Short mmCIF file of C-alpha atoms (C1' of nucleotides) in Angstrom, two decimals:
data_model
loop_
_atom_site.label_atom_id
_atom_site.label_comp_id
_atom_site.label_asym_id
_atom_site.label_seq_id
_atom_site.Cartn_x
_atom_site.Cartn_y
_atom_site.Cartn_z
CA UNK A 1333 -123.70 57.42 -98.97
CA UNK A 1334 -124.19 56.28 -102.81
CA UNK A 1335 -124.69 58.55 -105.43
CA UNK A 1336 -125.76 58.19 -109.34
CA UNK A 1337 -126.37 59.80 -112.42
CA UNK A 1338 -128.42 58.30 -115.30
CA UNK A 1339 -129.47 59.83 -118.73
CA UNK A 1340 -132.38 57.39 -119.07
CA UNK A 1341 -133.75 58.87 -122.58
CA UNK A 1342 -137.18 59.10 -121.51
CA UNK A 1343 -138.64 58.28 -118.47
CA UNK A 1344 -141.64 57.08 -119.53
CA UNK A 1345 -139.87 54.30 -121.47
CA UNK A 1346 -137.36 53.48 -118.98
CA UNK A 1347 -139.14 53.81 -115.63
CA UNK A 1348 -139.23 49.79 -115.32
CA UNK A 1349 -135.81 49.97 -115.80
CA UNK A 1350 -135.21 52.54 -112.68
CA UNK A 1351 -137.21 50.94 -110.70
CA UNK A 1352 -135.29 47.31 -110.68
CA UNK A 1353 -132.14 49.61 -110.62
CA UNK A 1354 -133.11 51.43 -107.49
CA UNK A 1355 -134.32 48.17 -106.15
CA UNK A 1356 -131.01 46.02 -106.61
CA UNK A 1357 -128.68 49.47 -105.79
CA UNK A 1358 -130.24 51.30 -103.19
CA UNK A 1359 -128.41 54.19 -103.83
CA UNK A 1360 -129.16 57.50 -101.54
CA UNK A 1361 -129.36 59.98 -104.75
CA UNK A 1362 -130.09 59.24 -108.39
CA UNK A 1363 -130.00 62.12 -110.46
CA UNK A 1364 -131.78 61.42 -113.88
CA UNK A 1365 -131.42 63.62 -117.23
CA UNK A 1366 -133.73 63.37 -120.43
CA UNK A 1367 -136.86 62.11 -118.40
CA UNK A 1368 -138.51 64.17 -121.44
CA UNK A 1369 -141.82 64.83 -119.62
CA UNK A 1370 -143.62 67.39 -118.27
CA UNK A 1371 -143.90 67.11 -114.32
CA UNK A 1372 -147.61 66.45 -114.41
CA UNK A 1373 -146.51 63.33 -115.92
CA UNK A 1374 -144.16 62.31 -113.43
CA UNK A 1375 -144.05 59.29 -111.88
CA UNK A 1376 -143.57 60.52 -107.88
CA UNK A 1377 -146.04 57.51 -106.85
CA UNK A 1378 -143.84 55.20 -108.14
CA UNK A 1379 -140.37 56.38 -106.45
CA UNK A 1380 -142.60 57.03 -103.27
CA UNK A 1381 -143.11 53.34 -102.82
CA UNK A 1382 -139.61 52.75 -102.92
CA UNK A 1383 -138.69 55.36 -100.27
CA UNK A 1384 -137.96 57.79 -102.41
CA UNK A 1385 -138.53 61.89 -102.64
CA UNK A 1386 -138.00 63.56 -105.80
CA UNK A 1387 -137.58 66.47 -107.42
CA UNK A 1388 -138.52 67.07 -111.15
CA UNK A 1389 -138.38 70.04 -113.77
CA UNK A 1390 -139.79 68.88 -116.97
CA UNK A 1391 -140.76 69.22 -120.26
CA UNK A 1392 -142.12 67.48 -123.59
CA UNK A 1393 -140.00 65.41 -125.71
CA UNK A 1394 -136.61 67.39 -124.67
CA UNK A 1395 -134.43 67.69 -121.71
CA UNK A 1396 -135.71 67.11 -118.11
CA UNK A 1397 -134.10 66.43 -114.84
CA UNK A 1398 -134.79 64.81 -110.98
CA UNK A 1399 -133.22 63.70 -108.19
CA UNK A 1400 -134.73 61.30 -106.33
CA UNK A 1401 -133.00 60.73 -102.61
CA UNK A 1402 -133.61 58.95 -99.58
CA UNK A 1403 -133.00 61.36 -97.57
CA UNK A 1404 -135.43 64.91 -97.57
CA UNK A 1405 -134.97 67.56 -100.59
CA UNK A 1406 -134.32 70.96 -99.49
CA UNK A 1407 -133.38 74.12 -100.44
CA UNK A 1408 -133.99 73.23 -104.06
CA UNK A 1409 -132.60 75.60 -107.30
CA UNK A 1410 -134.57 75.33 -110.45
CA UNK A 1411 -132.13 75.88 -113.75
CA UNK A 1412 -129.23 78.06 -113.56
CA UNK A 1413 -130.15 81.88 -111.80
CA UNK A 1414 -130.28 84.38 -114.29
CA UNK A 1415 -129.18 82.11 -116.91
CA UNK A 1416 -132.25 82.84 -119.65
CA UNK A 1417 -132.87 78.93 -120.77
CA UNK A 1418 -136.30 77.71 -122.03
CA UNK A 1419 -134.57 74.04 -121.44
CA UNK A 1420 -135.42 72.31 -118.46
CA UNK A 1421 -131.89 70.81 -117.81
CA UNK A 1422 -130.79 71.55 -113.96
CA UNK A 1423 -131.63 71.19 -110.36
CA UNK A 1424 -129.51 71.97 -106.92
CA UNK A 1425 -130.73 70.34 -103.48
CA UNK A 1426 -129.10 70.47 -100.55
CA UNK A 1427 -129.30 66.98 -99.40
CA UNK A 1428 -127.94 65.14 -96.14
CA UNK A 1429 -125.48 68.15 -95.70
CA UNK A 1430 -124.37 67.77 -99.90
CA UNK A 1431 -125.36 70.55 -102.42
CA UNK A 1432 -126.07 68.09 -105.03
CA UNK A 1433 -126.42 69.44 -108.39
CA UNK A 1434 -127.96 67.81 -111.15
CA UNK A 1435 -127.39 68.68 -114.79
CA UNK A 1436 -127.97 67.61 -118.40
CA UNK A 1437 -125.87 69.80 -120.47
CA UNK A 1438 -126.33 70.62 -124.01
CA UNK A 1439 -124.74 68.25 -126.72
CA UNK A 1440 -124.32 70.61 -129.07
CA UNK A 1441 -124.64 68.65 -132.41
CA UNK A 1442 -121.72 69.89 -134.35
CA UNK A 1443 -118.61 72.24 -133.73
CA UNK A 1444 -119.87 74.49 -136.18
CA UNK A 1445 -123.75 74.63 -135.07
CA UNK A 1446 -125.67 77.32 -133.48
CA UNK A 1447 -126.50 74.71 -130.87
CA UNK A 1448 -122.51 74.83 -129.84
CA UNK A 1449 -122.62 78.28 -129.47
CA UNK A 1450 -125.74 77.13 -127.21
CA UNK A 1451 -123.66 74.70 -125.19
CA UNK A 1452 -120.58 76.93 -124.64
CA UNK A 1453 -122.36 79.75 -123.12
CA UNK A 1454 -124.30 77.76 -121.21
CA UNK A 1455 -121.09 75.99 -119.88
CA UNK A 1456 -120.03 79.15 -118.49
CA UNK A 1457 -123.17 80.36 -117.22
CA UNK A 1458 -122.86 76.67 -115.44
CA UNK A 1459 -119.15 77.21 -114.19
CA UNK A 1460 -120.20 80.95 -112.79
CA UNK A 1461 -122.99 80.17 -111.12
CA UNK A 1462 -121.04 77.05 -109.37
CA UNK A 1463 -118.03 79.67 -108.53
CA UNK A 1464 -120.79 80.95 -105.88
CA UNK A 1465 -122.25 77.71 -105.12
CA UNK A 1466 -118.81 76.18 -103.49
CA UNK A 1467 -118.15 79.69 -101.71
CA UNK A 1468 -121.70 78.36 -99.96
CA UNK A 1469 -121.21 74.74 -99.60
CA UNK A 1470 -117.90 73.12 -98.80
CA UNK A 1471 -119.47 69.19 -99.66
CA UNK A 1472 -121.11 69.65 -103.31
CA UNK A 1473 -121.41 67.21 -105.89
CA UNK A 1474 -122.01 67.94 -109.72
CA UNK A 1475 -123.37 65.15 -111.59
CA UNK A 1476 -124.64 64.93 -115.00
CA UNK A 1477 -124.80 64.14 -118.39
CA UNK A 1478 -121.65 66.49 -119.39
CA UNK A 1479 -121.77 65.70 -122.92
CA UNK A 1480 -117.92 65.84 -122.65
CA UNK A 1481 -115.42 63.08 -122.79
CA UNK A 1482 -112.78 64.35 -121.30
CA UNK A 1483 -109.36 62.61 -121.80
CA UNK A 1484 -108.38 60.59 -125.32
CA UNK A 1485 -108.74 57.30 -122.91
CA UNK A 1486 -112.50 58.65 -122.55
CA UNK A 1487 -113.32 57.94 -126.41
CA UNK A 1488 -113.22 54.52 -128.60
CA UNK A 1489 -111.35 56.44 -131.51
CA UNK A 1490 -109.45 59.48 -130.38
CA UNK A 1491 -108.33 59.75 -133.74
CA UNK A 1492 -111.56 59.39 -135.51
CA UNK A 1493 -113.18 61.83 -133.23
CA UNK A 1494 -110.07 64.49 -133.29
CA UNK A 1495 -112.27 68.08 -133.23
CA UNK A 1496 -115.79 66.76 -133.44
CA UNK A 1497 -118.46 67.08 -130.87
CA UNK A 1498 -118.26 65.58 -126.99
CA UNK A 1499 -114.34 66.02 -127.47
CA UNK A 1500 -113.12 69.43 -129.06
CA UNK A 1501 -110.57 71.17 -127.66
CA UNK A 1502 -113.16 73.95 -126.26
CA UNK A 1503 -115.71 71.59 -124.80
CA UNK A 1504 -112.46 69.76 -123.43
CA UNK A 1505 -111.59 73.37 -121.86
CA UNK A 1506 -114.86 74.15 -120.31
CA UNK A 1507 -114.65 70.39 -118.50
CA UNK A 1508 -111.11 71.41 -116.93
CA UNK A 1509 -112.79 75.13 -116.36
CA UNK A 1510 -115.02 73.36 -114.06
CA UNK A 1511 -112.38 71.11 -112.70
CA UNK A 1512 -109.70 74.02 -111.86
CA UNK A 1513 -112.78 75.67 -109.41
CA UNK A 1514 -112.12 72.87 -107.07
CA UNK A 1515 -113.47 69.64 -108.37
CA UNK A 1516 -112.38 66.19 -109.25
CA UNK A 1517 -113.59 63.74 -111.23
CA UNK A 1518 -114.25 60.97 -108.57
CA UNK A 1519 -114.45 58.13 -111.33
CA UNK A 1520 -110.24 58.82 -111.80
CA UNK A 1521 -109.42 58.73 -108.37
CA UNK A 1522 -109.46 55.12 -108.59
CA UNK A 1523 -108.13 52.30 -110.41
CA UNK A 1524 -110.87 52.03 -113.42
CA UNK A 1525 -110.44 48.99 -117.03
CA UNK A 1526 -109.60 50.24 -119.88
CA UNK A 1527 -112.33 51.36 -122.07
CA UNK A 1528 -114.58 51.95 -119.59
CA UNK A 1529 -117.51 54.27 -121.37
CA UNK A 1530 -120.55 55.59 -120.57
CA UNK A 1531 -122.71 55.70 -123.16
CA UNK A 1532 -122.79 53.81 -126.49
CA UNK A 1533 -124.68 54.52 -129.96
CA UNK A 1534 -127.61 52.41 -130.57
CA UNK A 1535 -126.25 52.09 -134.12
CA UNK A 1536 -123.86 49.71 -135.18
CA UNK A 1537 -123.73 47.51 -132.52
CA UNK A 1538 -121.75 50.07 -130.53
CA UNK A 1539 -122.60 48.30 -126.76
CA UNK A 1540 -121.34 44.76 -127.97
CA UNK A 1541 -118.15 46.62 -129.73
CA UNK A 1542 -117.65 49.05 -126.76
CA UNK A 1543 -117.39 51.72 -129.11
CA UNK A 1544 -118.30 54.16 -126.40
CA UNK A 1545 -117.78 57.16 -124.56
CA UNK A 1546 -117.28 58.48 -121.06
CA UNK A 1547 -119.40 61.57 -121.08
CA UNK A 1548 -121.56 60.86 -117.76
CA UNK A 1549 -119.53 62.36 -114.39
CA UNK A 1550 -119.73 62.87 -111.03
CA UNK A 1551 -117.79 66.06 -109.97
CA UNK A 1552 -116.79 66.38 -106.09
CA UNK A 1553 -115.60 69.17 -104.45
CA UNK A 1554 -112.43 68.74 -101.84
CA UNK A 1555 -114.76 68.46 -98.90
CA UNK A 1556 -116.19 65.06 -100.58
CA UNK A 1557 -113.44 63.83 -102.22
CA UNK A 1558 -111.20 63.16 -98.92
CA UNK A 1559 -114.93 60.72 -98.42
CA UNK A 1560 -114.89 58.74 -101.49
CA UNK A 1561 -114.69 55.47 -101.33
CA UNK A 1562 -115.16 54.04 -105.03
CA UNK A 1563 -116.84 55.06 -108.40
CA UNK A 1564 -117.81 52.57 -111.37
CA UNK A 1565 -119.86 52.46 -114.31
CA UNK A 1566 -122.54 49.95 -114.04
CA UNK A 1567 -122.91 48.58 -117.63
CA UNK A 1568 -125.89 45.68 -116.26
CA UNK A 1569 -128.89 48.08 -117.70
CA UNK A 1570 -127.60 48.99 -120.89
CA UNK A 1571 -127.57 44.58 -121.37
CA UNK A 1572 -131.33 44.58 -120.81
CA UNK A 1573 -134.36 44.74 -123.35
CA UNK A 1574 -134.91 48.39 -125.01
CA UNK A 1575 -132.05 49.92 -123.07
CA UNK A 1576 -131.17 53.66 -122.38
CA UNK A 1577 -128.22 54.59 -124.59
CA UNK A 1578 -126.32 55.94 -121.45
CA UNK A 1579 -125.36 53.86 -118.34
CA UNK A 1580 -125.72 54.78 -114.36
CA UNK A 1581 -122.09 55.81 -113.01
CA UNK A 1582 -121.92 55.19 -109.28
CA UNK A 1583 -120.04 57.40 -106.44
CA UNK A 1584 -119.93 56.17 -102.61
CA UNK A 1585 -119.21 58.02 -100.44
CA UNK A 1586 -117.37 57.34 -96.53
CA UNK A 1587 -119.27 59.03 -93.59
CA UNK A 1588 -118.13 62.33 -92.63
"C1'" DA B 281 -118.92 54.59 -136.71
"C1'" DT B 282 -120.92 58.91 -139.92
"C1'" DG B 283 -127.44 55.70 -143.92
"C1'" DG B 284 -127.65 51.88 -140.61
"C1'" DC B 285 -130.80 53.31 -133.83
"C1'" DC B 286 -134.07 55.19 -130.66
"C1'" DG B 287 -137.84 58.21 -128.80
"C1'" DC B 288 -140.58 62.00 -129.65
"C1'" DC B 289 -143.87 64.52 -132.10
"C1'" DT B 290 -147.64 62.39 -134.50
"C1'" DG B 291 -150.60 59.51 -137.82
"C1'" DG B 292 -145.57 60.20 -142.23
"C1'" DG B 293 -141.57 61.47 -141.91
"C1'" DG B 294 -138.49 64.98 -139.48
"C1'" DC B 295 -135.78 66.35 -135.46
"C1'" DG B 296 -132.58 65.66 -131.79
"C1'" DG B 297 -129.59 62.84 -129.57
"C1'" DA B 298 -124.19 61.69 -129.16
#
DNA sequence: ATGGCCGCCTGGGGCGGA
């Protein structure tokens, strides 16, 4: 089984571009973050073609998550339970025996914002709920746009980024918070290059430099990580025409 | 890297992103 996550900054913009990805990949799960539409605007018909069901929570211009799978949708969790958030940014499925959960968590602007606050309770609203979630379901799968680069090696410019937002020591925290309920980050149990990023600024020519960032994960719990079989970044969208900013990051998975 | 890009709201700039 091959799973993805993409933060495609708007699907509207980018759905020829997930389309052809789907197409060359065939991957049984994409999870997408920052479709930033509502779900009336949606493009099911499209995925359908390919063989795809989806799931979508929505809203305009901010935030907004699906899956899209191969395989039937079921069981599925809208946001985080009784987690008050007006931002669309989650969804749970249970899909071919996984709990896959998809989420796009806060960025949080600066250390010293109201929108940190934001993103560190909502961390820990995240890591609660998921307690409960593993108790439930031995195979689960978190996979996202963290907004957390996790290790030095996950950032350009350690140095230049010591404190500020995707890598402070708090955000850094909440990422191993996650990882000490029983999950690994499948892209380090393999042999990865250097530098390998996720995303990269529009600004400066950050793609060509590879001044990037590894911020984009896929999660597994014990269950699925005795199944995995490799995890890469795929850096071939971010080299085409009007690009996302992010890249997908690929999990497969051995039958089991 | 810290103005510099991109997408969104809109019909001109401002906000959010990371």
């Amino acid at each position: 089984m091959k799973l993805a996550t993409w933060n495609v900054n708007s699907l509207n913009v980018r759905l020829p571009h997930v389309l052809d990805w789907l197409t060359a990949n065939q991957p049984d799960v994409l999870c997408l973050q920052e479709t930033k539409q509502e779900d009336s605007k949606f493009p099911y018909a499209a995925f359908s073609e390919l063989g795809y069901h989806a799931v979508h929570i929505g809203q305009k211009t901010y935030n907004g998550v699906a899956i899209l799978s191969r395989h039937p949708i079921l069981n599925v969790q809208r946001n985080i339970p009784d987690f008050e958030d007006d931002q669309q940014r989650v969804l749970a499925a249970d899909i071919n025996g996984v709990r896959m959960v998809c989420a796009y968590i806060p960025n949080g602007q600066a250390v010293d914002s109201d929108k940190y606050q934001y993103k560190m309770r909502w961390l820990s609203a995240l890591n609660a709920w998921l307690k409960t979630e593993l108790t439930q379901h031995a195979k689960l799968a978190l996979l996202g746009d963290y907004n957390i680069a996790p290790e030095d090696r996950d950032c350009h410019d350690p140095a230049a980024w010591e404190g500020q937002i995707l890598v402070s020591p708090l955000e850094r925290e909440a990422f191993n918070h996650l990882v000490s309920l029983g999950l690994s980050d499948s892209f380090r149990l393999f042999e990865q290059p250097e530098k390998s990023f996720s995303w990269w600024d529009y600004r400066m020519m950050g793609f060509r430099r590879n001044l990037g960032m590894r911020i984009d994960h896929i999660l597994v719990s014990d269950a699925l990580k005795v199944l995995c079989a490799a995890a890469y970044i795929d850096k071939a969208p971010r080299k085409l025409e009007r690009p996302s900013d992010h890249t997908p990051v690929v999990l497969e998975l051995n039958a089991g």
